Short mmCIF file of C-alpha atoms (C1' of nucleotides) in Angstrom, two decimals:
data_model
loop_
_atom_site.label_atom_id
_atom_site.label_comp_id
_atom_site.label_asym_id
_atom_site.label_seq_id
_atom_site.Cartn_x
_atom_site.Cartn_y
_atom_site.Cartn_z
CA MET I 16 -6.63 -2.31 -1.80
CA THR I 17 -9.25 1.62 -2.21
CA GLN I 18 -11.44 -0.63 -3.27
CA GLU I 19 -13.45 2.95 -2.56
CA ALA I 20 -13.59 3.49 -6.18
CA GLY I 21 -16.68 1.86 -6.93
CA GLY I 22 -18.58 4.59 -6.68
CA SER I 23 -19.40 5.16 -3.38
CA ALA I 24 -21.42 7.71 -2.78
CA THR I 25 -19.12 9.02 0.23
CA THR I 26 -16.77 10.33 -2.24
CA SER I 27 -15.28 11.93 0.76
CA ILE I 28 -13.99 14.90 -0.69
CA GLN I 29 -9.83 12.95 0.19
CA ALA I 30 -11.53 10.38 -2.13
CA LYS I 31 -11.54 12.75 -4.77
CA VAL I 32 -8.72 14.57 -4.75
CA ILE I 33 -7.08 10.78 -4.45
CA ALA I 34 -8.81 9.16 -7.14
CA GLU I 35 -8.12 12.24 -9.56
CA MET I 36 -4.76 12.83 -8.49
CA ARG I 37 -4.05 8.71 -9.39
CA ALA I 38 -5.54 8.80 -12.67
CA ARG I 39 -3.75 12.10 -13.92
CA ILE I 40 -0.66 10.02 -12.70
CA ILE I 41 -1.58 6.81 -14.38
CA GLY I 42 -2.55 9.17 -17.36
CA GLY I 43 1.19 10.31 -17.47
CA GLU I 44 -0.55 14.55 -17.24
CA VAL I 45 1.93 15.02 -15.03
CA ASP I 46 5.87 14.18 -15.77
CA PRO I 47 7.17 11.95 -13.95
CA GLY I 48 9.95 13.70 -11.32
CA ALA I 49 7.94 16.62 -10.98
CA PRO I 50 6.71 18.21 -8.00
CA LEU I 51 3.49 18.15 -6.90
CA SER I 52 2.45 20.76 -4.16
CA GLU I 53 0.20 20.99 -1.74
CA LEU I 54 -0.54 24.73 -2.06
CA ALA I 55 -0.87 24.65 -5.58
CA LEU I 56 -3.21 21.21 -5.53
CA ALA I 57 -5.29 22.24 -2.56
CA ASP I 58 -5.84 25.88 -4.40
CA GLU I 59 -7.47 24.32 -8.18
CA PHE I 60 -9.53 21.53 -5.87
CA GLY I 61 -10.25 24.62 -4.04
CA VAL I 62 -9.92 22.77 -0.63
CA SER I 63 -7.89 23.02 2.23
CA ARG I 64 -4.06 21.27 2.37
CA THR I 65 -4.85 18.59 4.70
CA PRO I 66 -6.74 16.50 2.29
CA VAL I 67 -4.68 17.08 -0.48
CA ARG I 68 -2.05 16.01 2.30
CA GLU I 69 -3.93 12.43 3.32
CA ALA I 70 -4.06 11.65 -0.61
CA PHE I 71 -0.14 11.88 -1.10
CA LYS I 72 0.17 9.65 2.09
CA GLN I 73 -2.23 6.72 0.43
CA LEU I 74 -0.31 7.67 -3.10
CA GLN I 75 2.70 7.13 -1.73
CA THR I 76 1.88 3.41 -0.24
CA GLU I 77 0.70 3.09 -3.27
CA GLY I 78 3.81 3.88 -4.69
CA LEU I 79 2.80 6.40 -7.32
CA VAL I 80 4.51 9.66 -5.30
CA GLU I 81 7.73 10.00 -3.03
CA ILE I 82 7.31 12.37 -0.42
CA ARG I 83 10.81 13.44 0.66
CA PRO I 84 10.56 15.45 4.43
CA ARG I 85 10.28 19.00 4.60
CA VAL I 86 10.73 18.86 0.53
CA GLY I 87 7.88 17.57 -1.66
CA THR I 88 6.15 15.38 -2.40
CA PHE I 89 7.28 14.10 -6.78
CA VAL I 90 5.37 12.41 -9.27
CA THR I 91 7.80 8.54 -8.89
CA THR I 92 9.73 7.53 -11.49
CA PRO I 93 10.32 4.34 -12.20
CA SER I 94 13.71 3.46 -13.04
CA ARG I 95 14.76 0.41 -15.52
CA ARG I 96 15.44 -1.54 -12.44
CA GLU I 97 12.15 -0.86 -11.37
CA ILE I 98 10.21 -1.56 -15.01
CA THR I 99 11.86 -4.97 -14.92
CA GLU I 100 11.07 -5.76 -11.48
CA LEU I 101 7.59 -4.85 -11.55
CA PHE I 102 7.17 -6.84 -15.39
CA GLU I 103 9.18 -9.69 -13.13
CA MET I 104 5.97 -9.38 -10.49
CA LYS I 105 3.79 -9.09 -13.81
CA GLU I 106 4.19 -12.44 -15.26
CA LEU I 107 4.18 -13.58 -11.73
CA LEU I 108 1.09 -12.43 -10.70
CA GLU I 109 -0.54 -13.10 -14.28
CA GLY I 110 0.99 -16.62 -14.75
CA ALA I 111 -0.35 -17.50 -11.86
CA ALA I 112 -4.27 -16.01 -11.92
CA ALA I 113 -4.22 -17.66 -15.11
CA ARG I 114 -3.92 -21.00 -13.17
CA LEU I 115 -6.48 -20.29 -10.95
CA LEU I 116 -8.62 -19.56 -13.63
CA ALA I 117 -8.27 -22.95 -15.01
CA GLN I 118 -8.27 -24.49 -11.59
CA ARG I 119 -11.87 -22.50 -11.48
CA GLY I 120 -13.38 -24.47 -14.15
CA ARG I 121 -16.48 -22.67 -16.17
CA VAL I 122 -16.91 -19.23 -14.68
CA PRO I 123 -18.52 -16.04 -16.09
CA GLU I 124 -15.28 -14.26 -16.46
CA VAL I 125 -14.36 -17.47 -19.15
CA ASP I 126 -17.26 -16.13 -21.12
CA ARG I 127 -16.31 -12.42 -20.59
CA LEU I 128 -12.77 -13.18 -21.77
CA ARG I 129 -14.54 -15.10 -25.21
CA ASN I 130 -16.62 -11.83 -26.11
CA ASN I 131 -12.89 -9.49 -25.43
CA LEU I 132 -11.15 -12.23 -27.88
CA ARG I 133 -14.11 -11.95 -30.48
CA GLU I 134 -13.82 -7.98 -30.05
CA ALA I 135 -10.27 -7.61 -30.11
CA ASP I 136 -9.46 -10.01 -33.25
CA ALA I 137 -11.96 -7.30 -35.12
CA ALA I 138 -10.11 -4.86 -33.92
CA VAL I 139 -6.19 -5.93 -35.32
CA ALA I 140 -8.94 -6.41 -38.00
CA ARG I 141 -8.81 -3.03 -38.69
CA ASP I 142 -6.09 -1.28 -36.92
CA ASP I 143 -7.66 0.45 -34.40
CA ARG I 144 -4.76 -0.08 -32.22
CA GLU I 145 -6.39 2.19 -29.91
CA HIS I 146 -9.80 0.08 -29.41
CA TYR I 147 -7.02 -3.19 -29.07
CA ALA I 148 -5.39 -1.33 -26.47
CA LYS I 149 -8.52 -0.88 -24.42
CA LEU I 150 -9.03 -4.53 -24.76
CA VAL I 151 -6.21 -5.27 -24.15
CA GLY I 152 -6.32 -3.51 -20.11
CA GLU I 153 -9.85 -5.19 -20.01
CA PHE I 154 -8.72 -8.66 -21.31
CA HIS I 155 -5.89 -8.73 -18.40
CA ASP I 156 -8.03 -7.91 -15.42
CA LEU I 157 -10.48 -10.59 -16.42
CA LEU I 158 -7.87 -12.64 -16.37
CA ILE I 159 -7.28 -11.02 -12.59
CA THR I 160 -10.37 -10.76 -11.32
CA GLY I 161 -11.54 -14.43 -12.87
CA ALA I 162 -8.41 -15.45 -9.89
CA ASP I 163 -10.96 -14.57 -7.72
CA ASN I 164 -8.19 -13.77 -5.18
CA SER I 165 -8.59 -10.32 -3.42
CA LYS I 166 -5.70 -10.74 -2.37
CA LEU I 167 -4.47 -10.77 -5.50
CA GLU I 168 -6.41 -9.15 -7.11
CA ALA I 169 -5.22 -5.95 -4.70
CA HIS I 170 -1.25 -5.76 -5.28
CA TYR I 171 -1.98 -6.20 -9.02
CA LYS I 172 -3.32 -2.88 -9.37
CA THR I 173 -1.12 -1.49 -6.87
CA LEU I 174 1.36 -3.01 -9.57
CA MET I 175 -0.92 -1.80 -13.06
CA ASN I 176 -0.52 2.04 -11.05
CA GLN I 177 3.18 2.04 -10.94
CA LEU I 178 3.80 1.10 -14.32
CA ALA I 179 1.59 3.39 -15.22
CA TYR I 180 0.57 0.72 -17.12
CA PRO I 181 -2.44 2.43 -20.64
CA ARG I 182 0.09 4.91 -21.52
CA LEU I 183 3.00 1.35 -21.83
CA VAL I 184 0.83 -1.01 -23.60
CA LYS I 185 0.13 1.18 -26.76
CA THR I 186 3.84 2.45 -26.65
CA SER I 187 3.89 -1.54 -27.13
CA LEU I 188 1.09 -2.27 -29.69
CA ASP I 189 3.85 0.45 -32.33
CA GLN I 190 5.21 -2.12 -32.81
CA PRO I 191 4.35 -3.72 -36.25
CA GLY I 192 3.62 -6.78 -35.78
CA ARG I 193 2.65 -7.01 -32.01
CA PRO I 194 -0.89 -6.33 -32.01
CA LEU I 195 -1.55 -9.83 -33.88
CA GLN I 196 1.32 -11.77 -32.10
CA SER I 197 -0.62 -10.02 -28.50
CA ASP I 198 -4.12 -11.19 -29.84
CA ARG I 199 -2.97 -14.96 -30.83
CA GLU I 200 -1.25 -15.47 -27.53
CA HIS I 201 -4.12 -14.57 -26.25
CA HIS I 202 -5.72 -16.95 -27.74
CA LEU I 203 -4.08 -19.41 -26.84
CA VAL I 204 -3.88 -18.76 -23.37
CA LEU I 205 -7.98 -18.68 -23.11
CA GLU I 206 -8.01 -21.98 -24.52
CA LEU I 207 -5.13 -23.86 -22.68
CA ILE I 208 -8.14 -22.40 -19.47
CA ILE I 209 -11.16 -23.90 -21.08
CA GLU I 210 -9.03 -26.72 -21.12
CA LYS I 211 -8.27 -26.39 -17.44
CA ASP I 212 -4.47 -27.09 -17.90
CA GLY I 213 -3.56 -25.05 -15.25
CA ASP I 214 0.18 -25.82 -15.88
CA SER I 215 0.16 -24.62 -19.98
CA ALA I 216 -1.99 -21.83 -19.16
CA GLU I 217 0.35 -20.26 -16.71
CA GLN I 218 3.38 -21.21 -18.44
CA VAL I 219 2.19 -18.97 -21.60
CA MET I 220 1.07 -16.64 -20.09
CA ARG I 221 4.15 -15.85 -18.57
CA GLU I 222 6.00 -16.39 -22.02
CA HIS I 223 3.54 -13.64 -22.87
CA VAL I 224 4.11 -10.81 -20.44
CA ARG I 225 8.00 -11.45 -21.48
CA ALA I 226 7.11 -10.85 -24.96
CA SER I 227 4.91 -7.54 -23.88
CA ARG I 228 8.21 -6.45 -22.07
CA ARG I 229 10.79 -6.99 -25.16
CA ALA I 230 8.19 -5.15 -27.26
CA LEU I 231 7.40 -2.55 -24.59
CA LEU I 232 11.43 -1.77 -24.19
CA ALA I 233 12.42 -1.78 -27.98
CA GLY I 234 9.44 0.77 -28.19
CA LEU I 235 11.27 3.28 -26.06
CA PRO I 236 14.16 5.55 -26.26
CA ALA I 237 17.39 5.17 -24.53
CA PRO I 238 16.36 5.32 -20.71
CA GLY I 239 13.08 6.49 -21.01
CA PRO I 240 11.80 8.62 -18.45
CA GLY I 241 14.44 7.84 -16.57
CA PRO I 242 16.12 9.82 -13.75
CA SER I 243 18.22 11.64 -15.91
CA THR I 244 15.56 14.94 -15.25
CA ASP I 245 16.99 15.09 -11.85
CA PRO I 246 20.01 15.81 -12.39
CA ALA I 247 19.62 16.94 -8.86
CA ARG I 248 19.26 13.89 -6.75
CA THR I 249 21.26 12.75 -3.44
CA MET N 10 7.43 0.17 1.23
CA THR N 11 7.90 2.57 3.47
CA GLN N 12 11.41 2.12 3.79
CA GLU N 13 11.62 4.49 6.81
CA ALA N 14 12.56 1.51 9.14
CA GLY N 15 15.75 1.42 7.76
CA GLY N 16 16.92 3.93 11.18
CA SER N 17 16.55 6.77 9.04
CA ALA N 18 17.66 9.75 11.85
CA THR N 19 14.59 11.98 11.21
CA THR N 20 12.33 9.42 12.22
CA SER N 21 9.38 12.00 11.87
CA ILE N 22 7.41 11.47 14.50
CA GLN N 23 4.31 10.13 12.32
CA ALA N 24 7.25 7.42 10.98
CA LYS N 25 7.20 6.49 15.07
CA VAL N 26 3.68 6.20 15.28
CA ILE N 27 3.28 3.95 12.38
CA ALA N 28 6.28 1.71 13.57
CA GLU N 29 4.54 1.97 16.76
CA MET N 30 0.99 0.42 15.64
CA ARG N 31 2.53 -1.55 13.27
CA ALA N 32 4.09 -3.48 15.68
CA ARG N 33 1.28 -3.19 17.63
CA ILE N 34 -0.99 -5.52 15.78
CA ILE N 35 1.15 -7.26 14.30
CA GLY N 36 2.29 -8.61 17.79
CA GLY N 37 -1.37 -8.49 18.73
CA GLU N 38 -0.94 -6.24 21.78
CA VAL N 39 -4.31 -5.38 20.12
CA ASP N 40 -7.06 -7.71 19.39
CA PRO N 41 -8.84 -7.37 15.51
CA GLY N 42 -11.89 -5.73 15.84
CA ALA N 43 -10.73 -3.55 18.42
CA PRO N 44 -11.28 0.90 17.10
CA LEU N 45 -8.23 2.27 16.86
CA SER N 46 -9.66 6.27 18.74
CA GLU N 47 -7.03 9.47 17.50
CA LEU N 48 -7.78 11.48 20.46
CA ALA N 49 -6.59 8.24 22.52
CA LEU N 50 -3.37 7.67 20.41
CA ALA N 51 -3.09 10.86 20.12
CA ASP N 52 -2.57 11.71 23.57
CA GLU N 53 -0.99 8.65 24.77
CA PHE N 54 1.71 9.62 21.77
CA GLY N 55 1.79 13.18 23.58
CA VAL N 56 1.41 13.82 20.21
CA SER N 57 -1.60 16.10 17.87
CA ARG N 58 -4.62 13.85 15.79
CA THR N 59 -3.49 14.93 13.22
CA PRO N 60 -0.26 12.26 12.53
CA VAL N 61 -1.94 10.11 13.93
CA ARG N 62 -4.61 10.17 11.72
CA GLU N 63 -1.61 10.33 9.02
CA ALA N 64 -0.16 6.72 9.98
CA PHE N 65 -3.45 5.36 10.55
CA LYS N 66 -3.88 6.76 6.65
CA GLN N 67 -1.26 4.54 5.61
CA LEU N 68 -2.30 1.70 7.93
CA GLN N 69 -4.71 1.06 6.41
CA THR N 70 -3.41 0.76 2.75
CA GLU N 71 -1.17 -1.29 4.30
CA GLY N 72 -4.52 -3.39 4.85
CA LEU N 73 -3.85 -3.19 9.02
CA VAL N 74 -6.50 -1.08 9.97
CA GLU N 75 -9.79 -0.32 7.97
CA ILE N 76 -11.38 3.05 8.55
CA ARG N 77 -14.65 3.28 8.10
CA PRO N 78 -16.16 7.54 7.60
CA ARG N 79 -17.17 8.90 10.59
CA VAL N 80 -17.15 6.29 12.64
CA GLY N 81 -13.97 5.39 13.34
CA THR N 82 -10.67 2.93 13.00
CA PHE N 83 -10.73 -0.52 14.04
CA VAL N 84 -8.02 -2.95 13.40
CA THR N 85 -8.54 -5.63 10.51
CA THR N 86 -10.27 -8.66 11.21
CA PRO N 87 -9.07 -10.95 7.74
CA SER N 88 -11.68 -13.42 6.84
CA ARG N 89 -11.22 -17.10 6.92
CA ARG N 90 -11.30 -16.27 2.94
CA GLU N 91 -8.78 -13.91 3.08
CA ILE N 92 -6.68 -15.95 5.57
CA THR N 93 -6.03 -18.41 2.50
CA GLU N 94 -5.88 -15.86 -0.39
CA LEU N 95 -3.15 -14.94 2.26
CA PHE N 96 -1.42 -18.13 1.22
CA GLU N 97 -2.07 -18.44 -1.66
CA MET N 98 -0.12 -15.21 -2.37
CA LYS N 99 2.61 -16.31 -0.02
CA GLU N 100 2.62 -19.36 -1.79
CA LEU N 101 3.01 -17.33 -4.37
CA LEU N 102 6.13 -15.09 -4.26
CA GLU N 103 7.93 -17.50 -2.51
CA GLY N 104 7.73 -19.77 -4.16
CA ALA N 105 9.26 -17.42 -6.71
CA ALA N 106 11.60 -15.95 -4.92
CA ALA N 107 13.80 -20.39 -4.66
CA ARG N 108 13.50 -20.07 -7.96
CA LEU N 109 14.48 -15.93 -8.52
CA LEU N 110 17.16 -16.89 -5.99
CA ALA N 111 18.13 -20.06 -7.44
CA GLN N 112 18.76 -18.86 -10.74
CA ARG N 113 21.44 -16.26 -9.10
CA GLY N 114 24.09 -18.52 -8.60
CA ARG N 115 26.42 -18.13 -5.21
CA VAL N 116 24.72 -14.91 -3.51
CA PRO N 117 25.57 -14.07 0.14
CA GLU N 118 22.34 -14.94 0.97
CA VAL N 119 22.72 -18.57 0.32
CA ASP N 120 25.31 -18.74 3.04
CA ARG N 121 22.84 -16.81 5.35
CA LEU N 122 20.82 -19.60 4.39
CA ARG N 123 23.12 -21.92 5.14
CA ASN N 124 24.23 -20.22 8.62
CA ASN N 125 20.18 -20.18 9.48
CA LEU N 126 19.82 -23.54 8.74
CA ARG N 127 22.89 -24.35 11.31
CA GLU N 128 21.12 -22.79 13.84
CA ALA N 129 17.81 -24.08 12.79
CA ASP N 130 19.01 -27.73 13.49
CA ALA N 131 19.78 -27.15 17.00
CA ALA N 132 17.36 -25.41 18.32
CA VAL N 133 15.10 -27.89 17.12
CA ALA N 134 16.52 -30.74 18.90
CA ARG N 135 16.59 -28.58 21.43
CA ASP N 136 13.04 -28.27 21.11
CA ASP N 137 13.04 -25.06 22.14
CA ARG N 138 10.26 -23.29 19.47
CA GLU N 139 11.35 -20.01 20.71
CA HIS N 140 14.58 -19.66 18.60
CA TYR N 141 13.01 -21.38 15.86
CA ALA N 142 9.80 -19.48 14.81
CA LYS N 143 12.35 -16.73 15.20
CA LEU N 144 14.99 -18.43 12.60
CA VAL N 145 12.05 -19.44 10.42
CA GLY N 146 10.96 -16.10 9.80
CA GLU N 147 14.31 -15.08 9.10
CA PHE N 148 14.34 -17.73 6.60
CA HIS N 149 11.62 -17.30 5.12
CA ASP N 150 13.14 -12.90 5.10
CA LEU N 151 16.09 -13.81 3.45
CA LEU N 152 14.53 -16.48 0.94
CA ILE N 153 12.84 -13.05 -0.08
CA THR N 154 16.23 -10.92 -0.25
CA GLY N 155 18.14 -13.11 -1.70
CA ALA N 156 15.84 -12.40 -4.57
CA ASP N 157 16.71 -9.46 -5.56
CA ASN N 158 13.80 -7.70 -6.08
CA SER N 159 12.19 -4.69 -4.24
CA LYS N 160 9.26 -5.08 -5.74
CA LEU N 161 8.63 -8.19 -4.39
CA GLU N 162 9.81 -7.78 -1.14
CA ALA N 163 7.92 -4.41 -1.12
CA HIS N 164 4.42 -6.97 -0.99
CA TYR N 165 5.69 -9.76 0.26
CA LYS N 166 5.79 -7.83 3.75
CA THR N 167 2.22 -5.95 3.50
CA LEU N 168 1.21 -9.53 3.40
CA MET N 169 3.09 -10.88 6.04
CA ASN N 170 1.33 -7.69 7.85
CA GLN N 171 -1.82 -8.35 7.25
CA LEU N 172 -1.11 -12.29 8.30
CA ALA N 173 0.38 -10.80 11.85
CA TYR N 174 3.21 -13.50 11.04
CA PRO N 175 4.74 -13.44 13.42
CA ARG N 176 2.33 -14.36 16.45
CA LEU N 177 1.11 -17.74 13.71
CA VAL N 178 4.18 -19.05 13.69
CA LYS N 179 4.76 -20.39 17.38
CA THR N 180 0.49 -21.35 16.32
CA SER N 181 1.69 -23.61 13.90
CA LEU N 182 4.34 -24.61 15.56
CA ASP N 183 3.08 -26.42 18.61
CA GLN N 184 1.66 -28.56 16.27
CA PRO N 185 4.00 -32.22 17.31
CA GLY N 186 6.77 -32.66 14.64
CA ARG N 187 6.37 -29.80 12.80
CA PRO N 188 9.36 -28.39 13.45
CA LEU N 189 10.99 -31.18 12.61
CA GLN N 190 9.46 -31.26 9.31
CA SER N 191 9.51 -28.06 9.00
CA ASP N 192 13.15 -27.39 8.80
CA ARG N 193 13.75 -30.81 6.70
CA GLU N 194 11.72 -29.68 4.09
CA HIS N 195 13.85 -25.98 4.36
CA HIS N 196 16.84 -27.38 3.65
CA LEU N 197 15.50 -29.10 0.93
CA VAL N 198 14.91 -26.50 -0.61
CA LEU N 199 18.36 -24.92 -0.25
CA GLU N 200 19.46 -27.76 -1.53
CA LEU N 201 18.10 -27.38 -4.45
CA ILE N 202 18.60 -23.37 -4.24
CA ILE N 203 22.42 -24.48 -4.01
CA GLU N 204 22.21 -26.59 -7.63
CA LYS N 205 20.31 -24.37 -9.63
CA ASP N 206 17.16 -25.80 -9.91
CA GLY N 207 15.09 -23.11 -9.62
CA ASP N 208 12.04 -25.28 -11.08
CA SER N 209 12.00 -27.35 -8.03
CA ALA N 210 12.98 -24.99 -6.14
CA GLU N 211 9.74 -23.52 -6.71
CA GLN N 212 7.62 -26.34 -6.81
CA VAL N 213 8.38 -28.11 -2.85
CA MET N 214 8.88 -23.40 -1.09
CA ARG N 215 5.32 -23.91 -2.80
CA GLU N 216 4.39 -27.18 -0.76
CA HIS N 217 6.72 -26.65 2.26
CA VAL N 218 3.70 -23.13 2.02
CA ARG N 219 1.16 -25.04 1.71
CA ALA N 220 2.37 -27.56 4.46
CA SER N 221 2.43 -24.68 7.04
CA ARG N 222 -0.47 -23.13 6.82
CA ARG N 223 -2.36 -26.93 6.57
CA ALA N 224 -0.52 -27.42 10.27
CA LEU N 225 -1.49 -23.81 10.99
CA LEU N 226 -5.51 -24.32 10.02
CA ALA N 227 -5.17 -27.48 12.66
CA GLY N 228 -3.61 -25.01 15.15
CA LEU N 229 -6.95 -22.57 15.48
CA PRO N 230 -9.87 -22.65 17.05
CA ALA N 231 -13.08 -23.13 15.36
CA PRO N 232 -13.54 -19.44 13.69
CA GLY N 233 -10.43 -18.22 15.53
CA PRO N 234 -10.77 -14.29 15.02
CA GLY N 235 -13.90 -14.47 12.80
CA PRO N 236 -15.95 -11.56 11.29
CA SER N 237 -18.26 -12.91 13.92
CA THR N 238 -17.31 -9.43 16.02
CA ASP N 239 -18.73 -7.74 13.16
CA PRO N 240 -21.98 -8.54 11.34
CA ALA N 241 -23.15 -5.37 9.74
CA ARG N 242 -20.10 -5.85 6.94
CA THR N 243 -22.63 -5.98 3.92
"C1'" DC V 2 36.47 34.68 -12.57
"C1'" DA V 3 35.64 30.82 -9.10
"C1'" DC V 4 34.32 29.39 -5.14
"C1'" DC V 5 32.29 29.66 -0.90
"C1'" DA V 6 29.29 31.59 3.00
"C1'" DA V 7 25.14 33.49 4.50
"C1'" DT V 8 20.19 34.38 3.87
"C1'" DC V 9 16.30 34.43 2.81
"C1'" DT V 10 11.79 31.91 0.89
"C1'" DC V 11 9.33 28.27 0.22
"C1'" DT V 12 8.16 23.95 0.79
"C1'" DT V 13 6.37 20.56 4.36
"C1'" DG V 14 5.20 19.16 9.70
"C1'" DC V 15 2.17 19.85 13.39
"C1'" DA V 16 -1.56 21.55 16.25
"C1'" DT V 17 -5.29 23.48 17.16
"C1'" DG V 18 -10.80 24.90 16.17
"C1'" DC V 19 -14.71 23.48 14.09
"C1'" DA V 20 -18.53 21.84 12.23
"C1'" DA V 21 -21.30 18.12 10.63
"C1'" DG V 22 -21.89 12.80 10.67
"C1'" DG V 23 -22.82 8.66 13.79
"C1'" DA V 24 -23.61 5.26 17.16
"C1'" DA V 25 -25.91 4.69 21.05
"C1'" DC V 26 -28.66 5.78 25.01
"C1'" DG V 27 -32.81 7.25 27.23
"C1'" DT V 28 -37.11 8.54 27.32
"C1'" DT V 29 -41.77 7.33 25.91
"C1'" DA V 30 -45.59 6.05 24.13
"C1'" DG V 31 -47.99 1.54 22.37
"C1'" DC L 11 -42.48 -5.27 28.72
"C1'" DT L 12 -41.83 -4.35 24.37
"C1'" DA L 13 -40.40 -0.66 20.33
"C1'" DA L 14 -39.66 3.24 18.24
"C1'" DC L 15 -38.43 7.42 18.45
"C1'" DG L 16 -35.85 11.46 19.89
"C1'" DT L 17 -31.64 13.62 21.82
"C1'" DT L 18 -27.41 14.00 23.10
"C1'" DC L 19 -22.05 12.71 23.18
"C1'" DC L 20 -18.70 11.29 21.04
"C1'" DT L 21 -16.38 10.38 16.43
"C1'" DT L 22 -13.91 11.42 12.53
"C1'" DG L 23 -13.61 15.55 8.30
"C1'" DC L 24 -11.84 19.58 6.98
"C1'" DA L 25 -10.28 24.43 7.83
"C1'" DT L 26 -5.93 27.39 9.18
"C1'" DG L 27 -2.46 29.29 12.19
"C1'" DC L 28 2.59 28.20 13.42
"C1'" DA L 29 7.27 27.39 13.03
"C1'" DA L 30 11.70 24.42 11.82
"C1'" DG L 31 14.05 22.13 7.32
"C1'" DA L 32 15.95 22.64 2.96
"C1'" DG L 33 17.10 24.85 -0.86
"C1'" DA L 34 17.53 28.32 -3.90
"C1'" DT L 35 20.07 33.28 -4.47
"C1'" DT L 36 22.99 36.78 -3.61
"C1'" DG L 37 26.59 38.60 -2.02
"C1'" DG L 38 31.59 38.59 -0.69
"C1'" DT L 39 35.93 37.00 -1.06
"C1'" DG L 40 39.87 34.10 -2.80
#
DNA sequence: CACCAATCTCTTGCATGCAAGGAACGTTAG
DNA sequence: CTAACGTTCCTTGCATGCAAGAGATTGGTG
C-alpha cells in the first residue's frame, strides 16, 4: 500500500505529511505513546489541520498511530505481546518469500542478494555494524521483492512499520557474535534459494527470524517501550 | 484492524460511513471500477463531505477503493494477477492459522469448529448452499481467531475484504460436488488440529485453499471484472 | 488532610467555503 | 467527415469556523 512513496510528482501536501510522520515514528524521533497534536503539526508544516488529520487517518490504518476519539492521536506502543505477534507474522511472510523466490529460479533479485551478501561479509569483517544493519534491511527487502507478490510486499511493509524495525535491528546486532551468525544464516538461505530448495529455504529463513528475534529481545531492557509510560490508560 | 466493528456506541458518523461503504463494496452492491462521489454519498448519508472523505482515505488503505487525486475515488478492481496474489496470501495465512491452532491444543475455538462442521454437514446433506456458504465463512474465521494472533487476524481481514470474499464463495460452491469436497477437507483439517499435528494441518489447509481457488476460477467467466474497464492504467 | 465535584480549557469531529486541476464536450478548422 | 482545440463544468484538495466531548485543574467539603 501507499505506493506513492515512489516519487510521485503529485506529492499532495498530505502525502508529504504522511511520509514525514511515518519517518519520524519509524525512526524513533517521537516517543511511543507521545501525543500528536493536529494543530501543532499543522503549524509546523505550515498547513491547515485538514491534511494532518487525513494523514493521521491513514497512519492509523497502517498501525502507526492510535486515534482516540475526542481525545487525541498517539504514537502506538506495541505491547510485548504485539511484538511477539508481529515477529510471528514476520517469520511467516519472510519464510514464504524465501520459498517463493526459490521457486522462481534465477531472477535479478538473486544476483542482488548475492551482491548484498558480498558487501555484508566485508561489513561484518570490519565490524561496521551501522552499515551491516543497513544491508540486513536491504537483504530482507530484496527477499520480499523477489517473491514477486505485491500483496505480500504491502503487508510486509506495514508489518515492518509497526515494528519500527530499523530501530530494532541495531539493538539485536549489538549482541556479541550476532552479526556474524546473522550473516551466516543469510548465506545459508541464499544457497538454498539458488538450489531451488523452497522447503528448506523457508525452514531456514523462519529459523533465522526466530534467532534474530531472540537476539533482539535479549538486547531489550525489561518491558522495553511498554505501556509503563502511560499509566493513565484505562 | 478497525476494531470499531465491535459495536462501539461512539459510532462516530464516519465510522458508520466506513462500515456501510465497506459492506456495499464487499457485498458487490457497487460495481468494481465504479466512481464514488464524495458529494453524492454525503447527501445520501445526510452528512458533509468531510466524514465521507475520511472514510475513503481509510478504505483506500484497506485496499477497497482507489483515490486518484483531483479525479475521483473508485472501487478497486483486482486484476487477475492480484486475485492470484491474494489467494497466495490467503493460503499462507490460513495455513499458518491451522498450524498455530493445532499448537494451542484444546481451546474453545476447536469446539466451535466442531459445531460448525456438524451444522455444515447438515447443510450439505440438504444441499442448502446459501447456509453452507455462511458456515464456510465462519469456519475460516474461527480458524483465524483460534490462531490467537491479532496481527494475523487483522491482515487476514483486509485480505478478505479485498477479495470481496462473500461474493466469491457462492460462485465456487456452485461447482458440482464442491460443497461436499469442501466439507470433507474441513473435517480433515480439524482432525489434524485436534491431533495437534500442526505440520499436516498446515499442509492440508493450504491444499484446501488451493482447491477452493480452483473451484472459484472454474466458476468465473473469462476475465471477470478485469481491468478492461480501465485501460488507462500505466 | 483526603476526597469529591463542578468548571474550564484544550482536544478533536464535522460543516462549509474557496480555488485548482481534470475530463468531457462542443466548436471550429482542415 | 475527422481531428484538434478551447472552454466549461465537475471533481477533489485545502483552509477555516463552530460545537461537543474528554480531561485536568481548582475549589469546596467531610
